[in-house]
Short mmCIF file of N, CA and C in Angstrom, two decimals:
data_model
loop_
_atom_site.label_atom_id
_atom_site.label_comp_id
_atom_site.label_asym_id
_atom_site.label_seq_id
_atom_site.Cartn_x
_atom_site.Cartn_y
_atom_site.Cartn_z
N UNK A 4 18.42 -0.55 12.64
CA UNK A 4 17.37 0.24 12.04
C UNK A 4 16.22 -0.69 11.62
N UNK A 5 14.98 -0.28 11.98
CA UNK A 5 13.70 -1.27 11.51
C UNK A 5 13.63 -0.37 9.82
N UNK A 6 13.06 -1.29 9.17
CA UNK A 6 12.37 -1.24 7.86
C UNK A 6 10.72 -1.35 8.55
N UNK A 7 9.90 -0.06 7.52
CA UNK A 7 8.40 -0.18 7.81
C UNK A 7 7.93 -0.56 6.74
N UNK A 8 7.38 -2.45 6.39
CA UNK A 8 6.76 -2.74 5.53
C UNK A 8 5.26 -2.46 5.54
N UNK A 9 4.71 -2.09 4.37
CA UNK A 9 2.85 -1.47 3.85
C UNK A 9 2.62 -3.27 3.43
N UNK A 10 1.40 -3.41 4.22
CA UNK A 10 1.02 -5.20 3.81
C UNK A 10 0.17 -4.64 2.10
N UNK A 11 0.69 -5.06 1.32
CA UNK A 11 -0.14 -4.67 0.15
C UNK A 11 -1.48 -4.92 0.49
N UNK A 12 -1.91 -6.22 1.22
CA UNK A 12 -3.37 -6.38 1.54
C UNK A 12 -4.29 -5.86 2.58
N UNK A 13 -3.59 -5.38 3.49
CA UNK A 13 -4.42 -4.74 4.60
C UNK A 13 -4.17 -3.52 4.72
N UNK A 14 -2.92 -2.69 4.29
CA UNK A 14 -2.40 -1.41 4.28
C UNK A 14 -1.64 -1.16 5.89
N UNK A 15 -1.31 -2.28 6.62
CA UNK A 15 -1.17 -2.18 7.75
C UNK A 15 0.62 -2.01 7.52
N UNK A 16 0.89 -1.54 8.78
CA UNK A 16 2.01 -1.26 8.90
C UNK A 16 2.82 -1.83 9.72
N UNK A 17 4.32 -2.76 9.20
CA UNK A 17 4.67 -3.72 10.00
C UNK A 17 6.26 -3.44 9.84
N UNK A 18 6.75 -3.49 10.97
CA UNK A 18 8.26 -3.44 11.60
C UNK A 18 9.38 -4.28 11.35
N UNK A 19 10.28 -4.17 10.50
CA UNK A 19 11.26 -5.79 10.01
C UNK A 19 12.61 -5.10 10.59
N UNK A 20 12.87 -5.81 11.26
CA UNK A 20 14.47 -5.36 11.36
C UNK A 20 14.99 -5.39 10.43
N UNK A 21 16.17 -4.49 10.03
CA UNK A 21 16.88 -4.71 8.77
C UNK A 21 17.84 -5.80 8.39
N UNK A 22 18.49 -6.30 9.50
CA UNK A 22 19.29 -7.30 9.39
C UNK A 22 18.14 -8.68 9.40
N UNK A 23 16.85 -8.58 9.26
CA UNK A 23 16.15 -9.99 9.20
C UNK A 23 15.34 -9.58 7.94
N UNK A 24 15.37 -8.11 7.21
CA UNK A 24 14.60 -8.50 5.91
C UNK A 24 14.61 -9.35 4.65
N UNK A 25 15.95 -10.43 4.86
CA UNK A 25 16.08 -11.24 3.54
C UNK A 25 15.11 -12.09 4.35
N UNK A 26 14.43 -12.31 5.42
CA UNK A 26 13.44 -13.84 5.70
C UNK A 26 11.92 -13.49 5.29
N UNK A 27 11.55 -14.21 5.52
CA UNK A 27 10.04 -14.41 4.48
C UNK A 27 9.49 -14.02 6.45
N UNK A 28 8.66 -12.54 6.10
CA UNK A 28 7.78 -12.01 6.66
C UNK A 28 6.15 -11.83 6.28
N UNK A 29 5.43 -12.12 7.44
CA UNK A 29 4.43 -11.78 7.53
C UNK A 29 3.62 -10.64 8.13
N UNK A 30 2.52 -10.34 7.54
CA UNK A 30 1.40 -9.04 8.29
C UNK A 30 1.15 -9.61 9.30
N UNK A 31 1.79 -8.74 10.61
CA UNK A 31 1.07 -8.52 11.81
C UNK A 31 -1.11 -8.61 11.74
N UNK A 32 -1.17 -8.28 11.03
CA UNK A 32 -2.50 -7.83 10.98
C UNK A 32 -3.17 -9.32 10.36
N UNK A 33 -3.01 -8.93 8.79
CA UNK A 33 -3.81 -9.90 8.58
C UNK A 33 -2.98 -11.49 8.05
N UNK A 34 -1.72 -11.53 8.11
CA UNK A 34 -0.86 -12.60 7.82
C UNK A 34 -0.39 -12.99 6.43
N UNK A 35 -0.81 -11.93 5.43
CA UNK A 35 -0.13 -11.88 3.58
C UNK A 35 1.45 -11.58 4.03
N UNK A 36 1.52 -12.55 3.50
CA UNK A 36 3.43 -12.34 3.05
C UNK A 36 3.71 -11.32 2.61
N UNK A 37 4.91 -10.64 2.87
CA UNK A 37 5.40 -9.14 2.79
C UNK A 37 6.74 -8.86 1.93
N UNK A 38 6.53 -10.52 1.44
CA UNK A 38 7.93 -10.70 0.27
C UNK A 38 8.40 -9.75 -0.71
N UNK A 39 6.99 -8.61 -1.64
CA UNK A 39 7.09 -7.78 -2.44
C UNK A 39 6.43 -6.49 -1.90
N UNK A 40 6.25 -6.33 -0.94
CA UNK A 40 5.87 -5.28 0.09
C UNK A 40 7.01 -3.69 -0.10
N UNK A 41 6.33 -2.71 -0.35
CA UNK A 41 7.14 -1.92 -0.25
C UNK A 41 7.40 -1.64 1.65
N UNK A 42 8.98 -1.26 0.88
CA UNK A 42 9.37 -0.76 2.41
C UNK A 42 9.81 0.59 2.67
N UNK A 43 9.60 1.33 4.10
CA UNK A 43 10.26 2.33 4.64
C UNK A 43 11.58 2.17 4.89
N UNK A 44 12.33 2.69 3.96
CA UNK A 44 13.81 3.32 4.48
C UNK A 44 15.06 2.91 2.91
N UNK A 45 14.18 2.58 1.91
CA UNK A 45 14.96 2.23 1.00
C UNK A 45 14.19 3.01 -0.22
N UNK A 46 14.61 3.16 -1.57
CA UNK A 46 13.67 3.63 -2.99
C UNK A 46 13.30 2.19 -3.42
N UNK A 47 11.81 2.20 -3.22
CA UNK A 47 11.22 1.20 -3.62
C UNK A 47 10.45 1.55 -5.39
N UNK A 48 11.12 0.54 -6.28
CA UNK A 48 10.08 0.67 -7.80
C UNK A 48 8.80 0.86 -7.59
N UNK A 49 8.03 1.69 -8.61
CA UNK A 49 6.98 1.73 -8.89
C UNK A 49 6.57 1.90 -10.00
N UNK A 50 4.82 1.12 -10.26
CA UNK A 50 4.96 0.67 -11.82
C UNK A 50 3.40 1.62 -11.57
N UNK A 51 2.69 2.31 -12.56
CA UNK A 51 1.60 2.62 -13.22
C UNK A 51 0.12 1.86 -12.41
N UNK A 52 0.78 0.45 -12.60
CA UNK A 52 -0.74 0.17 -11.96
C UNK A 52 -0.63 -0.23 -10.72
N UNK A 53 0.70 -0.30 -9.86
CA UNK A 53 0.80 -0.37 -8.14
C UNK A 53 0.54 0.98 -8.10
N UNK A 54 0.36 2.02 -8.82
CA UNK A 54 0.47 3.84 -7.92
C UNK A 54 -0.88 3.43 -7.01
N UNK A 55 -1.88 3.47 -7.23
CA UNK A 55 -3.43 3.67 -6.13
C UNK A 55 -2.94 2.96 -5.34
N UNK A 56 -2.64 1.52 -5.39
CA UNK A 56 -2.24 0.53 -3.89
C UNK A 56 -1.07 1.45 -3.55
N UNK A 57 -0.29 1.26 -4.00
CA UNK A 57 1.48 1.54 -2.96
C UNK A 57 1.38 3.28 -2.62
N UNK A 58 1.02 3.91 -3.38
CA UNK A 58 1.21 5.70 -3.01
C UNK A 58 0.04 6.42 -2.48
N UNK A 59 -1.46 5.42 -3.04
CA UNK A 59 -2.75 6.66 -2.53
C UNK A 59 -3.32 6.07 -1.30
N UNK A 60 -3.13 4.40 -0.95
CA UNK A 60 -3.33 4.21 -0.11
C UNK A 60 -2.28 3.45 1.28
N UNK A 61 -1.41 4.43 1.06
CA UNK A 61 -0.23 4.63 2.09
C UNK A 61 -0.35 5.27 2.93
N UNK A 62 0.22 4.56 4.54
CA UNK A 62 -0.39 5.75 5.46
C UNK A 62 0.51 6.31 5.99
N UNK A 63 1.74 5.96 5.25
CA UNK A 63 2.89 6.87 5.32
C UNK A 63 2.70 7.94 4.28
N UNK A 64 3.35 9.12 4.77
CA UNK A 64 3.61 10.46 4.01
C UNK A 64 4.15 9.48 2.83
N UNK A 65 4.28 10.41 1.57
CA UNK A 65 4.92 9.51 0.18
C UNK A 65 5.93 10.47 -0.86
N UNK A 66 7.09 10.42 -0.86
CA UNK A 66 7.92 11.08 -1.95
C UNK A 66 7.93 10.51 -3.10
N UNK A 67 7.43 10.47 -4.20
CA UNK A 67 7.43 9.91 -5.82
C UNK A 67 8.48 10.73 -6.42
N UNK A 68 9.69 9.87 -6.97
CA UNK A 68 10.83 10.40 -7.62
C UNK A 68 10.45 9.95 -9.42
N UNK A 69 9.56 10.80 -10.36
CA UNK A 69 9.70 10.90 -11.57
C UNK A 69 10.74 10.97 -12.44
N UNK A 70 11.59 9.87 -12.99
CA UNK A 70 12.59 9.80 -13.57
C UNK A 70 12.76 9.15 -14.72
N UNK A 71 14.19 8.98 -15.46
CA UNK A 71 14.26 8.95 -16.81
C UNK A 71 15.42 7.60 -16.56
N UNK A 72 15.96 6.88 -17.14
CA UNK A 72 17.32 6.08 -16.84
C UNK A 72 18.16 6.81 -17.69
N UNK A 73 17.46 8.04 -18.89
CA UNK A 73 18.80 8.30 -19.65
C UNK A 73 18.85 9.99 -19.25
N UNK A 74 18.31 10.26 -18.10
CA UNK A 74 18.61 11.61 -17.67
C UNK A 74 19.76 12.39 -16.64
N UNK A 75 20.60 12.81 -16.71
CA UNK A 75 22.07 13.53 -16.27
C UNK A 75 21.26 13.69 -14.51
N UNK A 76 20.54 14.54 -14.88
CA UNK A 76 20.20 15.46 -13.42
C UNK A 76 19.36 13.95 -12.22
N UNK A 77 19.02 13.14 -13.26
CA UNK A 77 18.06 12.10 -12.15
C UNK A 77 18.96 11.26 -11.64
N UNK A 78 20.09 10.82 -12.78
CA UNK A 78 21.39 10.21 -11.90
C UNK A 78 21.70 10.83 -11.42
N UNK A 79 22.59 12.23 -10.99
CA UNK A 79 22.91 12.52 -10.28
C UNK A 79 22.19 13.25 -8.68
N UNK A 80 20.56 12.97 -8.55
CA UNK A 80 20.17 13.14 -7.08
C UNK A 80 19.73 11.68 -6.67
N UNK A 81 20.08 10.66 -7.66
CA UNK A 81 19.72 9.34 -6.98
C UNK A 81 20.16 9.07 -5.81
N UNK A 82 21.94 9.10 -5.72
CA UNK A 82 22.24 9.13 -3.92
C UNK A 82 21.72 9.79 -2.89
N UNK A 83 20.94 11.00 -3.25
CA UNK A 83 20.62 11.66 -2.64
C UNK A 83 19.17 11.14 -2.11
N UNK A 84 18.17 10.98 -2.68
CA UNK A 84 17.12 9.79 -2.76
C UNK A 84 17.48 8.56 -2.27
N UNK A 85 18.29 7.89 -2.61
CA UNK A 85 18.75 7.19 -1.91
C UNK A 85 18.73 7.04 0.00
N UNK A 86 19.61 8.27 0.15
CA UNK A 86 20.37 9.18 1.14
C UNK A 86 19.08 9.31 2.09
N UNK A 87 17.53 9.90 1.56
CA UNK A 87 16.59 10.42 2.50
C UNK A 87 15.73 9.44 2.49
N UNK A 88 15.55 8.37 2.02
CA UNK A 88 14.86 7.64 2.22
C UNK A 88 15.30 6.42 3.44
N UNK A 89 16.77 6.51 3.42
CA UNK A 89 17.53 6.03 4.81
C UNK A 89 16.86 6.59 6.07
N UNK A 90 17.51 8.03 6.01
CA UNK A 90 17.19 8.98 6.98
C UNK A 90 15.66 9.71 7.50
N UNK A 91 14.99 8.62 6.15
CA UNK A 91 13.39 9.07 6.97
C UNK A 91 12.92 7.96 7.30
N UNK A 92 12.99 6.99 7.20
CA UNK A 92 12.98 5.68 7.08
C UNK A 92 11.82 5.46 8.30
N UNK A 93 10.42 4.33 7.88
CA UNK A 93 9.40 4.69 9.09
C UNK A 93 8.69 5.38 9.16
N UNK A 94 9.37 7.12 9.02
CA UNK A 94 8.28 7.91 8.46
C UNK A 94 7.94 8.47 7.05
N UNK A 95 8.94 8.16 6.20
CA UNK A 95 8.47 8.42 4.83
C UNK A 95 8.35 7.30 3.89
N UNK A 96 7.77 7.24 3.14
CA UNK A 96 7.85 5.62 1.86
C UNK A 96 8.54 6.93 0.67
N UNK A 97 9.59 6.05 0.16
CA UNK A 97 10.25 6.63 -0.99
C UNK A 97 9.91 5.76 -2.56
N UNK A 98 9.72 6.27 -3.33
CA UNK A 98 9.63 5.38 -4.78
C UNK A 98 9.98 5.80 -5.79
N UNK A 99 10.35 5.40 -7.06
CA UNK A 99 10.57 5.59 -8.03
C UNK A 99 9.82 5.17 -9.08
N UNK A 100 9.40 6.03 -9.94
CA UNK A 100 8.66 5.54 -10.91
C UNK A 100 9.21 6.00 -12.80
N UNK A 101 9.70 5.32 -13.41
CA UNK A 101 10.47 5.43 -14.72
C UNK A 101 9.70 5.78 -16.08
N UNK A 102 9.28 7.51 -16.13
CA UNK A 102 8.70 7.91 -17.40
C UNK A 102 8.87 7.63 -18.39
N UNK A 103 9.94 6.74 -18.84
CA UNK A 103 10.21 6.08 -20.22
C UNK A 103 9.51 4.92 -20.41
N UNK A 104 8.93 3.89 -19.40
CA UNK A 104 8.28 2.58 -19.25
C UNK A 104 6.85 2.87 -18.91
N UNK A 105 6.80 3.63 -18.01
CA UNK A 105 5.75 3.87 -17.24
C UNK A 105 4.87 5.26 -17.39
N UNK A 106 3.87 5.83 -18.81
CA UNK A 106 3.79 6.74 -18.65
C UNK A 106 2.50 7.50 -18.43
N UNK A 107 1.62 6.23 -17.99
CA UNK A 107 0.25 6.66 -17.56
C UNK A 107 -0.18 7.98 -15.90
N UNK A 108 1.17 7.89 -15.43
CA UNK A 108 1.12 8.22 -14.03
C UNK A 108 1.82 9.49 -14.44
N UNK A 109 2.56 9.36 -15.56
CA UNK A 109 3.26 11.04 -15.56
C UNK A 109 2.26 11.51 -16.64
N UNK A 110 1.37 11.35 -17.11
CA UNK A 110 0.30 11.69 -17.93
C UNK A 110 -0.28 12.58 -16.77
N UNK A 111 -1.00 11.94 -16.07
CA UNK A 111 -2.00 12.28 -15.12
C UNK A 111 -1.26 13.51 -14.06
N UNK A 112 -0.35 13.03 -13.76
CA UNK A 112 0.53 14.41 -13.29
C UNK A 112 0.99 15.59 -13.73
N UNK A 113 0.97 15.69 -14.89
CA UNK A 113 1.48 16.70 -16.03
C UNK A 113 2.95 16.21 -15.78
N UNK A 114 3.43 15.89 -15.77
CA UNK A 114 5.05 15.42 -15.77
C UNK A 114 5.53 16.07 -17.50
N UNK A 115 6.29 16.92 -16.77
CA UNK A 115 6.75 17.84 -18.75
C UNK A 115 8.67 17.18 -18.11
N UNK A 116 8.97 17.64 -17.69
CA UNK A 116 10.24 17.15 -16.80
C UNK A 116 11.08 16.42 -15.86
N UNK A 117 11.93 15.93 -16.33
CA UNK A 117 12.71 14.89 -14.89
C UNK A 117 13.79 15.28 -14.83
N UNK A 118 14.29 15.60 -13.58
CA UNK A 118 13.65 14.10 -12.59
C UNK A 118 12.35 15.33 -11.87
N UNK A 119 11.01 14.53 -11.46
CA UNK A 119 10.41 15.43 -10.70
C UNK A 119 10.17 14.68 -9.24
N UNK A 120 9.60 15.70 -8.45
CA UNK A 120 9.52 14.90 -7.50
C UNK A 120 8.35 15.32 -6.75
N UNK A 121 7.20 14.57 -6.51
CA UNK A 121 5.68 14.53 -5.76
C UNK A 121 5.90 14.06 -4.32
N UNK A 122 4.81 15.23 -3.58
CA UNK A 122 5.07 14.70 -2.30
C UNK A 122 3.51 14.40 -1.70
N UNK A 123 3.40 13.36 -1.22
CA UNK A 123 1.87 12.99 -1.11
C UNK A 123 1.77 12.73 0.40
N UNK A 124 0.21 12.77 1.24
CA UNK A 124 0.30 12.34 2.52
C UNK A 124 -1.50 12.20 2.32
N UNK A 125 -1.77 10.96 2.91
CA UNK A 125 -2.85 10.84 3.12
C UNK A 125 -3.72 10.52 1.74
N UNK A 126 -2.68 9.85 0.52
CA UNK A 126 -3.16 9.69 -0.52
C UNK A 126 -3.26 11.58 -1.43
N UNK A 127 -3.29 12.58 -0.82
CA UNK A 127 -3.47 13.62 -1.53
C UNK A 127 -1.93 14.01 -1.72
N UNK A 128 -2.02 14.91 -3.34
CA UNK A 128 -1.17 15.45 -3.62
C UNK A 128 -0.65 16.94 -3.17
N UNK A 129 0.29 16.99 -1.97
CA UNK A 129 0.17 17.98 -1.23
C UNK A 129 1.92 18.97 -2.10
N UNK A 130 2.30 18.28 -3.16
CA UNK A 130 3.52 19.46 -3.04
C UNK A 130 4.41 19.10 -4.56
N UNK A 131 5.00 19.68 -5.06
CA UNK A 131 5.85 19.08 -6.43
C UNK A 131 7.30 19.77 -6.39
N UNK A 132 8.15 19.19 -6.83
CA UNK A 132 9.27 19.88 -7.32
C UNK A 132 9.91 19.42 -8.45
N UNK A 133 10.25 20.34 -9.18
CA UNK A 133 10.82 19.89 -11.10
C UNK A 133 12.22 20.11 -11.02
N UNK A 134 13.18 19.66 -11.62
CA UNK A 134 14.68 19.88 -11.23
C UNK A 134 15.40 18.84 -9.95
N UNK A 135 16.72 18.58 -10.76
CA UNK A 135 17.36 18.43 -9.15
C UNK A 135 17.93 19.46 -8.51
N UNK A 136 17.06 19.43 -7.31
CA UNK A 136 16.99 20.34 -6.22
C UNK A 136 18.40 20.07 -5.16
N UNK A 137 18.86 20.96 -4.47
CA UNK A 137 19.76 20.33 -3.37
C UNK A 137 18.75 19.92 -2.01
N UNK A 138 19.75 19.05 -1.25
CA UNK A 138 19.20 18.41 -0.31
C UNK A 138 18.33 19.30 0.56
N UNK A 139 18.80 20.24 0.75
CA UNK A 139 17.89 21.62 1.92
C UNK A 139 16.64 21.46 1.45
N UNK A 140 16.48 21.53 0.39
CA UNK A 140 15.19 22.13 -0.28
C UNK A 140 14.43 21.07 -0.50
N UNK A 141 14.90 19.83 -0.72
CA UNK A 141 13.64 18.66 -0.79
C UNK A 141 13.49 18.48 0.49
N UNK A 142 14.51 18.52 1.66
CA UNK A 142 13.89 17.74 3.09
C UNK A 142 13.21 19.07 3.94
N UNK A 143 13.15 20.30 2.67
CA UNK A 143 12.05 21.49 3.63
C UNK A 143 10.68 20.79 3.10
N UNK A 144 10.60 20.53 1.70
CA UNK A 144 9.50 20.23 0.96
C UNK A 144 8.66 18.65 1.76
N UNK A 145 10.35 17.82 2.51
CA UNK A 145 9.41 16.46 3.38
C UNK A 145 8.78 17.07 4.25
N UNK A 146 9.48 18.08 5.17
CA UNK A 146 8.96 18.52 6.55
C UNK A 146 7.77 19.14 6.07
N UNK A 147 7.15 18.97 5.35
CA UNK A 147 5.78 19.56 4.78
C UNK A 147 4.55 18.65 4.71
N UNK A 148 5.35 17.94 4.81
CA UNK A 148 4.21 16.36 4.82
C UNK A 148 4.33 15.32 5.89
N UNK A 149 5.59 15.45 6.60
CA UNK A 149 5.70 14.41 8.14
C UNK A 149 4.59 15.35 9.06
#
């Protein structure tokens, strides 16, 4: 399975095999190291002031998982998150971003609840869901944005 790394600096989109992502990669494009690069096919962290770089100017579709570390329902769809960010891997960027640390981004979202979950493409906010949802219903809500 390839991993699709976003060059934080060029926004370009670059191909790592998975079995070679522990080596120190570079942008195809413009040659910035891709050491802290988010990737396609895993839940990559996200902090408040990476959201504009890593989520608005992604040219992958984008799932934002709004969560808590001390919330029942967000542990229990993490595998599941987990689970689709495998299985979209390439075409979706998955992230997590932690409303207890981080709460400038759930400000701006209205975030009243977690775990939530934003679905973005093209930098716009095209879709939301509040609750953990079962799997049907978030990968109707991806097929909305691939």
């Amino acid at each position: 399975m390839n991993l699709i790394a976003v060059c934080p600096g060029c926004g370009a989109k670059n191909r790592i095999p998975s079995d070679k992502e522990h080596l120190s990669s570079k942008c195809g494009r413009c040659g910035a190291p891709l050491k802290d690069a988010p990737c396609s096919g895993r839940v990559n962290p996200l902090t408040d002031n990476g959201f504009q770089q890593q989520v608005e100017r992604c040219p992958l579709p984008v799932l934002v998982d709004f969560y808590s570390p001390t919330c029942g329902p967000c542990r229990t769809i993490a595998p599941l998150i987990e689970a689709i960010a495998h299985r979209y891997a390439g075409r979706l960027m998955v992230f997590k971003i932690d409303t207890s640390s981080q709460q400038r981004q759930a400000g701006r979202f209205n975030i009243r609840g977690v775990p939530t979950l934003l679905f973005f493409k093209g930098g716009e906010l095209i879709d939301q869901m509040v609750g953990a949802a079962p799997q049907e219903e978030i990968e109707r809500m991806i097929g909305r944005v691939l």
